[in-house]
C-alpha positions as YAML, in Angstrom:
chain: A
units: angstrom
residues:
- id: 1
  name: UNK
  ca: [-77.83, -92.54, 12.32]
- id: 2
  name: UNK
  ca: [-77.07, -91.21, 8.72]
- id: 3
  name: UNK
  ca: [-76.08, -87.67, 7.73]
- id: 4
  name: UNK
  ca: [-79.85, -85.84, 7.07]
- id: 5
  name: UNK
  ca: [-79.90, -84.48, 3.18]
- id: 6
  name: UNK
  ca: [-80.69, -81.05, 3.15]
- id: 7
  name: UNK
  ca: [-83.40, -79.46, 1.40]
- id: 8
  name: UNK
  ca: [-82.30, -77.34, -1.55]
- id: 9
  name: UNK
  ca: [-83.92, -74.37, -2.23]
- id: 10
  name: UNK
  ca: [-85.23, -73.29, -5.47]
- id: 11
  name: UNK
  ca: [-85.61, -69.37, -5.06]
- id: 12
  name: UNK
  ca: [-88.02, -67.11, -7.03]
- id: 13
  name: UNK
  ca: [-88.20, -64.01, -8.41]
- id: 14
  name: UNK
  ca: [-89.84, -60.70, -6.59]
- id: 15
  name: UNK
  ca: [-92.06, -58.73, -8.88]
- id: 16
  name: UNK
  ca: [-95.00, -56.27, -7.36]
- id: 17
  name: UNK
  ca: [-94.63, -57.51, -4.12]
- id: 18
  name: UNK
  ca: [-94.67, -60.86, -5.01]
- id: 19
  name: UNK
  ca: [-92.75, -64.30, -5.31]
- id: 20
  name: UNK
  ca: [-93.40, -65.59, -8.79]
- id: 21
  name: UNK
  ca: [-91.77, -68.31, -10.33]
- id: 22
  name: UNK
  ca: [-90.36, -67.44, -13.55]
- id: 23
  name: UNK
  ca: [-92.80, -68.05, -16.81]
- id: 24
  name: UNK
  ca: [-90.44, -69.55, -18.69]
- id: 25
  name: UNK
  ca: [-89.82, -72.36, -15.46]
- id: 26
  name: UNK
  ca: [-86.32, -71.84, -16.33]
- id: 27
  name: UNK
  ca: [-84.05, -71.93, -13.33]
- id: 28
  name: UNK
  ca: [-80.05, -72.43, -13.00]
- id: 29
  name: UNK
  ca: [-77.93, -74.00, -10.24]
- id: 30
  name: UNK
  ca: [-75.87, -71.26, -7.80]
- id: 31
  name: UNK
  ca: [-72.55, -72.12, -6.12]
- id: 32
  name: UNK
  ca: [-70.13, -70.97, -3.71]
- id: 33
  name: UNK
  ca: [-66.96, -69.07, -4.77]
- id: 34
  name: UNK
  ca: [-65.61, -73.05, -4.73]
- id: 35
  name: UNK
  ca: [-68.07, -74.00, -6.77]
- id: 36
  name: UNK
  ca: [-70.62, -76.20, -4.22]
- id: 37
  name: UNK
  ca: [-73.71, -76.15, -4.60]
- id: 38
  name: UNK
  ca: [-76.23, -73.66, -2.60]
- id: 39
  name: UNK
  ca: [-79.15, -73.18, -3.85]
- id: 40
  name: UNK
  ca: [-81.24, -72.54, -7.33]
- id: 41
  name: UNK
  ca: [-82.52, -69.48, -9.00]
- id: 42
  name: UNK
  ca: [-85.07, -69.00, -11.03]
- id: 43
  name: UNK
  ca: [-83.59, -68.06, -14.58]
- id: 44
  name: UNK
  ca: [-85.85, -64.60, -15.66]
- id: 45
  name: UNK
  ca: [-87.06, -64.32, -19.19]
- id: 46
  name: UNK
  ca: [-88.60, -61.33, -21.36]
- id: 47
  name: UNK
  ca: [-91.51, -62.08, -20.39]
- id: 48
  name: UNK
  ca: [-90.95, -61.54, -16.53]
- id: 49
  name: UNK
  ca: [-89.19, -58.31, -17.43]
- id: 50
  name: UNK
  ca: [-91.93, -56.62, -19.00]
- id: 51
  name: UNK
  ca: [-94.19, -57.76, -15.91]
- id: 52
  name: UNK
  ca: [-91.26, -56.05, -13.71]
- id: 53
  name: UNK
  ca: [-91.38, -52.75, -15.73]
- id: 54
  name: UNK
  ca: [-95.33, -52.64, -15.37]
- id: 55
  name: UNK
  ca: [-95.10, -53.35, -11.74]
- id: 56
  name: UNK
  ca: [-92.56, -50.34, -11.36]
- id: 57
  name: UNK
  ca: [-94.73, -48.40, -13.79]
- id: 58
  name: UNK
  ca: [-97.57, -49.04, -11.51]
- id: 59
  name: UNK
  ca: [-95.85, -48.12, -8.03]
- id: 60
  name: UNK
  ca: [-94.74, -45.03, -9.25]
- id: 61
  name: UNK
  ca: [-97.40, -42.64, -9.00]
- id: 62
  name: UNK
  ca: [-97.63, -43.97, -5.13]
- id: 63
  name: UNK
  ca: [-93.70, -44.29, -4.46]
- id: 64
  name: UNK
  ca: [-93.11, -40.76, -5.60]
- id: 65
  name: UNK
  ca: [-96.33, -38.78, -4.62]
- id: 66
  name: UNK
  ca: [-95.09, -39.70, -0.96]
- id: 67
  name: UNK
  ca: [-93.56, -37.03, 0.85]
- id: 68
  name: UNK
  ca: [-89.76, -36.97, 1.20]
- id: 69
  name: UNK
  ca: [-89.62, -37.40, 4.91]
- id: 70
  name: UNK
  ca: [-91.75, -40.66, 4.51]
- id: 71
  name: UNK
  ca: [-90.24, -42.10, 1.68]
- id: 72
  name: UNK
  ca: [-86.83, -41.43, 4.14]
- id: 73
  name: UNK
  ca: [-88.64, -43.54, 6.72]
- id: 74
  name: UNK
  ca: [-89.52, -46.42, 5.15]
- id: 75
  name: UNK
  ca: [-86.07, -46.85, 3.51]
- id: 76
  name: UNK
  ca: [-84.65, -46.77, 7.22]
- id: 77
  name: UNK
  ca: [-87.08, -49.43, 8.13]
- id: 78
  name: UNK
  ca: [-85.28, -51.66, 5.24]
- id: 79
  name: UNK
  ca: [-82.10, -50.45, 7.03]
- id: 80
  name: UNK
  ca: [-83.42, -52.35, 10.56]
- id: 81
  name: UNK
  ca: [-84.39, -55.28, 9.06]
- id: 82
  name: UNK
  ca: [-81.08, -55.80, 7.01]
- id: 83
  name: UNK
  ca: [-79.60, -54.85, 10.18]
- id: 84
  name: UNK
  ca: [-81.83, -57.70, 12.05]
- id: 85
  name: UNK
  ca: [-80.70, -60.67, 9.35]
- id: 86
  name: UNK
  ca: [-76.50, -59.94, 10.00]
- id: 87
  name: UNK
  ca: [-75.53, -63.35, 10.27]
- id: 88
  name: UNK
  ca: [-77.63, -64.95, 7.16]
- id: 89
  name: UNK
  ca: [-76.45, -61.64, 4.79]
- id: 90
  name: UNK
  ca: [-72.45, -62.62, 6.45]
- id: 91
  name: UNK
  ca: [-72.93, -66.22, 5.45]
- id: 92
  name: UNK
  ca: [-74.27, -65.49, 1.95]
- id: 93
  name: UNK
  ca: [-71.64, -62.64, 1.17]
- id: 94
  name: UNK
  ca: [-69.04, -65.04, 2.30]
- id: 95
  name: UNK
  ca: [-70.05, -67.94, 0.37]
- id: 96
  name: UNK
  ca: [-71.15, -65.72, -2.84]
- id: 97
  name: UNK
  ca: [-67.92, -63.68, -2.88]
- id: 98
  name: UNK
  ca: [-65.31, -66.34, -1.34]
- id: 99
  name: UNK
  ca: [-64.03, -63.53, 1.48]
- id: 100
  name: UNK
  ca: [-63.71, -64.78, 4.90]
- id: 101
  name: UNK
  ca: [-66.37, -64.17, 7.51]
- id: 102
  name: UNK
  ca: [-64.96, -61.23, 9.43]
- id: 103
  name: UNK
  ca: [-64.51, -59.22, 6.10]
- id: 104
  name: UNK
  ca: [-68.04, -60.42, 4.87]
- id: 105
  name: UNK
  ca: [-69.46, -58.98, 7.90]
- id: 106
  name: UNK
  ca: [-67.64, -55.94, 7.32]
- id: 107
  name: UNK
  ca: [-69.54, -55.65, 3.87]
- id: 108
  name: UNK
  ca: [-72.46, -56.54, 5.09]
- id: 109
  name: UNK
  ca: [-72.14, -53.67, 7.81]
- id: 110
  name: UNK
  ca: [-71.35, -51.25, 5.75]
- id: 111
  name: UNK
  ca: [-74.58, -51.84, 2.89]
- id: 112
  name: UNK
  ca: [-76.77, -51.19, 6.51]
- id: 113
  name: UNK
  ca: [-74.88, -47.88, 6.83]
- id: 114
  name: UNK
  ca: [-74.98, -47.49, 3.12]
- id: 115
  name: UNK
  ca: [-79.17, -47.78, 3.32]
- id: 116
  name: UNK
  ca: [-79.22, -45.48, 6.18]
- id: 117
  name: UNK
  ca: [-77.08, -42.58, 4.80]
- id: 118
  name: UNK
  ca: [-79.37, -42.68, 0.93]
- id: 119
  name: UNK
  ca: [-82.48, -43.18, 3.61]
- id: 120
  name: UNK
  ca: [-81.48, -39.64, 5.04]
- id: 121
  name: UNK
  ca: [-80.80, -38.12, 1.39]
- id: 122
  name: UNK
  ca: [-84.50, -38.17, 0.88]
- id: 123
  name: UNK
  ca: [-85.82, -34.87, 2.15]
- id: 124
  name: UNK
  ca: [-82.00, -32.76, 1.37]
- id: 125
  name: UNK
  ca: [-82.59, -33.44, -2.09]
- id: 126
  name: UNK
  ca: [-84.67, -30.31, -2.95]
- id: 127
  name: UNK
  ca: [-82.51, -28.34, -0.92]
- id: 128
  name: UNK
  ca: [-79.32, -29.44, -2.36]
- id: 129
  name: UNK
  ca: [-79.81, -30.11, -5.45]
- id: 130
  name: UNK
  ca: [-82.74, -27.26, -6.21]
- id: 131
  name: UNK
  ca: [-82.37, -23.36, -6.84]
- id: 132
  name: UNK
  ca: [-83.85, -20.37, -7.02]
- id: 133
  name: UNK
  ca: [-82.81, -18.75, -10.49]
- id: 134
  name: UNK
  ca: [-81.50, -14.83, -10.85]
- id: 135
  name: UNK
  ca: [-83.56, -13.83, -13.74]
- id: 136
  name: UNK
  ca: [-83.30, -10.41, -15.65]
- id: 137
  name: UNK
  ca: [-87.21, -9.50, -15.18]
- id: 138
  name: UNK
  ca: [-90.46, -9.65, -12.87]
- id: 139
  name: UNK
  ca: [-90.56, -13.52, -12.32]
- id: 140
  name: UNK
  ca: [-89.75, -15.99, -9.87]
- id: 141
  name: UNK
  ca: [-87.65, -18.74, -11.45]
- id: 142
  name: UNK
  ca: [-87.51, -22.12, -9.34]
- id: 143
  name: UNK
  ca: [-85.07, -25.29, -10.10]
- id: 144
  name: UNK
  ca: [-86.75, -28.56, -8.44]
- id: 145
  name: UNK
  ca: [-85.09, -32.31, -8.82]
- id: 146
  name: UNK
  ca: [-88.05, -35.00, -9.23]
- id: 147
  name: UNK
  ca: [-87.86, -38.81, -9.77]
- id: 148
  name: UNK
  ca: [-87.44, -39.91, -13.28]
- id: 149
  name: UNK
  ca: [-89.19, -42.94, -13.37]
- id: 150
  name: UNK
  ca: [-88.62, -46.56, -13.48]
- id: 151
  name: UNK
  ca: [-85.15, -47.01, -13.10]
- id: 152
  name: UNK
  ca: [-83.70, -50.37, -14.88]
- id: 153
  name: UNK
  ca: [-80.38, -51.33, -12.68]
- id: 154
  name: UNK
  ca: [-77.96, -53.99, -13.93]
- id: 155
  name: UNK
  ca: [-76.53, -55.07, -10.55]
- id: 156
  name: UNK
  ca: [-72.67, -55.30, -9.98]
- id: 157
  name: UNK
  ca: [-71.77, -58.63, -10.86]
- id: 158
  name: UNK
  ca: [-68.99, -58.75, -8.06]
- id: 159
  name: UNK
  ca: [-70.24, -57.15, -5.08]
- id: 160
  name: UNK
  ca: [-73.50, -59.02, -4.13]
- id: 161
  name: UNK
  ca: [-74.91, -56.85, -1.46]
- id: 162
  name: UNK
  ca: [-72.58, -53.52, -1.01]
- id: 163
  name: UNK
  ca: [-72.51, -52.64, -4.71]
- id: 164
  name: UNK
  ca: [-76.16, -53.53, -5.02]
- id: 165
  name: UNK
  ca: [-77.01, -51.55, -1.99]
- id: 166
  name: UNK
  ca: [-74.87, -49.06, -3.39]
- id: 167
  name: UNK
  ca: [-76.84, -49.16, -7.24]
- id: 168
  name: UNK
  ca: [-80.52, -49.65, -5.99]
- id: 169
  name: UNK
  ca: [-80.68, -47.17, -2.61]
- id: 170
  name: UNK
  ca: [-80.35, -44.12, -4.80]
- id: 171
  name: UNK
  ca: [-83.30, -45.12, -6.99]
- id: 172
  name: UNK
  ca: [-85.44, -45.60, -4.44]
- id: 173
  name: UNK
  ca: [-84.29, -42.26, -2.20]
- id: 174
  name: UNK
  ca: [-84.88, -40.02, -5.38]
- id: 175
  name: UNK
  ca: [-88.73, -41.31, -5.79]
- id: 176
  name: UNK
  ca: [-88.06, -43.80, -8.87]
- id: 177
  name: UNK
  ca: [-88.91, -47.27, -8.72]
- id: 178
  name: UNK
  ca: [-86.49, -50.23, -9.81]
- id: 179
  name: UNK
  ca: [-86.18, -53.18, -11.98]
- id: 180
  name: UNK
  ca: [-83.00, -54.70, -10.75]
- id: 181
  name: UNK
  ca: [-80.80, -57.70, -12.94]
- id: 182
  name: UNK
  ca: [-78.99, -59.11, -9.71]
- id: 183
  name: UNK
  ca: [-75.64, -60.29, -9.98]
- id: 184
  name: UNK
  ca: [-75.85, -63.74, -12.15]
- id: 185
  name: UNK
  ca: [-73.24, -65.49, -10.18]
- id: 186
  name: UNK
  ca: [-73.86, -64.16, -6.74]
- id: 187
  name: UNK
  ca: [-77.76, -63.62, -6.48]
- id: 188
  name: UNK
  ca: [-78.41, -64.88, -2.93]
- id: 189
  name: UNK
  ca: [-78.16, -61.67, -0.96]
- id: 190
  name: UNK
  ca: [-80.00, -59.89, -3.32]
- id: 191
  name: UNK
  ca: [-82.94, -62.62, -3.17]
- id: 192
  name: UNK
  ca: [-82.52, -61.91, 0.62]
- id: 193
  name: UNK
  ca: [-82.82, -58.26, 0.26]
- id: 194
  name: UNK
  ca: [-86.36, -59.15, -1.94]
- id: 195
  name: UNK
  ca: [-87.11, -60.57, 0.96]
- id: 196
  name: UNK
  ca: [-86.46, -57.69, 3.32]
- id: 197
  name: UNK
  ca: [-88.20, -55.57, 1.50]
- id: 198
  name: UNK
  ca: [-91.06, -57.47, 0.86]
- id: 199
  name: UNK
  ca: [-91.41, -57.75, 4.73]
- id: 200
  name: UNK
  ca: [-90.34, -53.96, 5.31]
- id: 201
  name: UNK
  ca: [-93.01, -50.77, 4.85]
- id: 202
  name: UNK
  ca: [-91.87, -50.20, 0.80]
- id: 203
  name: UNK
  ca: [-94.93, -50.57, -1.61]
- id: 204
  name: UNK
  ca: [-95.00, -53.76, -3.85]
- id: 205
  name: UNK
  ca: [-93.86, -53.04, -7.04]
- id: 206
  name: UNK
  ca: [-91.08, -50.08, -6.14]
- id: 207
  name: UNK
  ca: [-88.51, -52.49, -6.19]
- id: 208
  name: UNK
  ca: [-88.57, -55.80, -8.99]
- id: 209
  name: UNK
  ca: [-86.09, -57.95, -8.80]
- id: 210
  name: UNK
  ca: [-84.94, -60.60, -11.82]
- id: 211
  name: UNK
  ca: [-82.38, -62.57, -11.16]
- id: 212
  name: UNK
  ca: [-80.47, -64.25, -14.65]
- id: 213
  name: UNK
  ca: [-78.30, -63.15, -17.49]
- id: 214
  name: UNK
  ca: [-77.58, -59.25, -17.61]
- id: 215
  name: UNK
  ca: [-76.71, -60.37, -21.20]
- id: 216
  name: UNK
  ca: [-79.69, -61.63, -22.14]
- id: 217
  name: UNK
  ca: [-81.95, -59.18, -20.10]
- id: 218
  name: UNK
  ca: [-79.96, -55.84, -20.71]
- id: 219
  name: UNK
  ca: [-80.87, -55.27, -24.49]
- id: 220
  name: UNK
  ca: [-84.63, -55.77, -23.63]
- id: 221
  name: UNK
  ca: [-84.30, -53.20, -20.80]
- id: 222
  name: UNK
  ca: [-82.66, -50.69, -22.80]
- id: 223
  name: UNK
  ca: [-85.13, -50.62, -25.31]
- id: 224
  name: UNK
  ca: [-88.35, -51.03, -23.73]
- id: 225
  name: UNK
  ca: [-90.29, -48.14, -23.96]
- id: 226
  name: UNK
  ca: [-91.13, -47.40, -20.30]
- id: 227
  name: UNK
  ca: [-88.01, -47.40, -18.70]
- id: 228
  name: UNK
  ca: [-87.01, -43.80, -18.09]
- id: 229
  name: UNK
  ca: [-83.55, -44.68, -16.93]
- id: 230
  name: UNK
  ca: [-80.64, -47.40, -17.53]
- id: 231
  name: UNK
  ca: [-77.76, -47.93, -14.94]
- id: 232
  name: UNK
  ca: [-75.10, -50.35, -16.55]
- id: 233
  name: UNK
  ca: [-72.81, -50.96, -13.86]
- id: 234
  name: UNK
  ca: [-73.05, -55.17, -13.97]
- id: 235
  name: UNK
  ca: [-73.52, -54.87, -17.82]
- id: 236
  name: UNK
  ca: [-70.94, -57.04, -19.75]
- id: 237
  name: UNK
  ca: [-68.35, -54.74, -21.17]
- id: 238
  name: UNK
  ca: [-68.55, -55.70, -24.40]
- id: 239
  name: UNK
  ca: [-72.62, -55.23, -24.69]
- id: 240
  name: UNK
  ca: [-72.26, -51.38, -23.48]
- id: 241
  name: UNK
  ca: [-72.07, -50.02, -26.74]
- id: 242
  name: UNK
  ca: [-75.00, -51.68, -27.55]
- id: 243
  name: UNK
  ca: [-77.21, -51.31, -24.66]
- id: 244
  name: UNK
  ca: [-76.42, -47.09, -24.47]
- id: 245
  name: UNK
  ca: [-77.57, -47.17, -28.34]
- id: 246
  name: UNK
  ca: [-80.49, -48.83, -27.09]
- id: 247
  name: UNK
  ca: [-81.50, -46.24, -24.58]
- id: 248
  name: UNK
  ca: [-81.26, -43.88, -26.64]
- id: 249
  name: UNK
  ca: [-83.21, -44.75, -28.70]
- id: 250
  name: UNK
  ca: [-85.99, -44.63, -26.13]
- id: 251
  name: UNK
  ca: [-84.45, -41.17, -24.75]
- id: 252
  name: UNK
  ca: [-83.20, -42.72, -21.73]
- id: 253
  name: UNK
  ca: [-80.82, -41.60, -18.97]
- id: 254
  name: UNK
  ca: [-78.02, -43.35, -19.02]
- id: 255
  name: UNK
  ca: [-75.73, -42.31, -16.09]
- id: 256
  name: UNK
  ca: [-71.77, -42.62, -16.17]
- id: 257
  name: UNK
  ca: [-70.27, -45.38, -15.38]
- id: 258
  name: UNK
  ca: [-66.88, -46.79, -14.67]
- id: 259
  name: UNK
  ca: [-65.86, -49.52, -17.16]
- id: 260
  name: UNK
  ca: [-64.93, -52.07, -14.24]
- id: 261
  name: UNK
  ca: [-66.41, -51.57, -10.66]
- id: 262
  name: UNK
  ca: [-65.36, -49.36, -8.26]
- id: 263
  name: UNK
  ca: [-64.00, -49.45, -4.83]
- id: 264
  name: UNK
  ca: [-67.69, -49.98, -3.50]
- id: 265
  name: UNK
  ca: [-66.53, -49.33, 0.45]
- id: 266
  name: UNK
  ca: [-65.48, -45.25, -0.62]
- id: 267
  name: UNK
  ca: [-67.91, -42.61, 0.26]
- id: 268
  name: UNK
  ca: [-70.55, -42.43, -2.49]
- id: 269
  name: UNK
  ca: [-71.17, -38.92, -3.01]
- id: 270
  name: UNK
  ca: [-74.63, -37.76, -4.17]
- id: 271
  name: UNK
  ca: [-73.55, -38.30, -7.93]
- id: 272
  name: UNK
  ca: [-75.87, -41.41, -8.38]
- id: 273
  name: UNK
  ca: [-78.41, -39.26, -6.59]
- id: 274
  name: UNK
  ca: [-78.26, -36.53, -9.12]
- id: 275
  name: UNK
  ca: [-77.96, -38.52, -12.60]
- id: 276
  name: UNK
  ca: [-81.60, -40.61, -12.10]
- id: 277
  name: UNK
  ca: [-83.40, -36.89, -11.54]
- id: 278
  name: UNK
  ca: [-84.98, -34.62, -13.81]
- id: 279
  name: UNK
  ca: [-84.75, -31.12, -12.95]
- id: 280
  name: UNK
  ca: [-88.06, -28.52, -13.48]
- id: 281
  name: UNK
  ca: [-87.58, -25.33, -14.26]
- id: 282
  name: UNK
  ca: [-90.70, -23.38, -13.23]
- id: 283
  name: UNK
  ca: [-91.15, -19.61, -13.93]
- id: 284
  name: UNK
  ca: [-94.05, -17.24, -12.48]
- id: 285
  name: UNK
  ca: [-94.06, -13.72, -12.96]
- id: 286
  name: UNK
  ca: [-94.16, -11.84, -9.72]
- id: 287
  name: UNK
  ca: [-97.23, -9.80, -8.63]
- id: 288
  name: UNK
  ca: [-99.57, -12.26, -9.65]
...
């Protein structure tokens, strides 16, 4: 009998809770860290981007109106799916990243854990990060973190599933919504992760994801008028300059970012937690 050909798969892009194909019908071939062929993706264009940042736009009102203890249970539903599709995120992270199985499945471990500890960030936030203000006078004077916005993420372009775990999960605890720019090279755990959430409890439209050229997709992100935030972890280094000048000039936050990735398997800290919120001062004078 002869060897079966397998079926290659052509993956597509996730937008508002969807599976689009890209407009532009563009799509470009992935490999393995040896360079065989696994699968294609569809190549995003401008045009899918500004569909992205609507659909995020859209979701928002719902995503962050939610109460903090639901948005915290929904994100842990995520983490039992991703918990429930082990093996296929092992095999991807091993063949995206070229590690060997036992230390993919060590990364892949560790983005469930990841998911779980932002998931329980979601109602300590106030608490933590809020304050009740000594004033000189008869008011009350109340600190409170809210969700900026829609959150524009350039994925690591390394670490397919920790670092992205590591980028989007903070977004999404805070009460944002996400375009995400996977990693070019390695985008098949974060298609897989569409695909988890599309089949978890999270709205459609909280989390877009584009998968193509951070080059060519950054500089439209930073300058579109609707994106309230810019990470540029998986930007190309010598584009930074270029894309911060272009968030600015839209008044976005830009949080702080290492020039080269980090160590994505140290403790995170609730520093990406803090830069994506806006804090709201309210004052009310006291008797009244």
């Amino acid at each position: 009998m002869s060897d079966r050909i397998s079926v290659a798969k052509t993956y597509k892009l996730y937008l508002g809770g969807a599976f689009p194909r890209s407009e532009s019908g563009r799509t470009y071939p992935v490999t393995d860290a040896g360079g065989k062929f696994l699968a294609n993706a569809a190549h995003a264009s401008r045009k899918d981007l500004r569909e992205a940042v609507g659909a995020a736009r859209t979701a928002f009102g719902k995503w962050s109106g939610a109460t903090a203890y639901n948005r915290g249970q929904v994100l842990y539903r995520v983490a039992e799916v991703l918990e429930g599709r082990r093996e296929q995120f092992t095999a991807e992270v091993a063949a995206s990243e070229g590690v060997a199985v036992e230390q993919a499945r060590t990364l892949v471990d560790a983005a469930v854990d990841r998911w779980v500890w932002y998931a329980g960030w979601t109602d300590k936030l106030a608490t933590v990060l809020g304050a009740a203000n000594p004033v000189a006078g008869p008011y009350f004077s109340f600190s409170v973190p809210e969700p900026t916005g829609v959150v524009g993420v350039l994925a690591p372009q390394r670490s397919s599933l920790l670092g992205l775990v590591s980028v989007l999960a903070p977004v999404l605890a805070t009460g944002s919504t996400a375009v995400v720019v996977s990693s070019r090279e390695r985008p098949l755990p974060a298609i897989t992760l569409a695909e988890v959430l599309a089949t978890s409890d999270v709205p459609g439209g909280v989390v877009n994801l584009l998968t193509g050229s951070a080059a060519e997709l950054g500089p439209w992100l930073a300058a579109h008028g609707d994106v309230n935030a810019l990470d540029l972890t998986g930007a190309p280094a010598e584009l930074r300059a270029e894309l911060e000048a272009a968030a600015a000039g839209t008044v976005k936050r830009v949080p702080r970012v290492p020039p080269t990735e980090p160590d994505w398997t140290e403790p995170p800290g609730i520093t990406r937690l803090r830069s994506i919120m806006e804090l709201k001062t309210v004052w009310h004078p006291m008797g009244a």
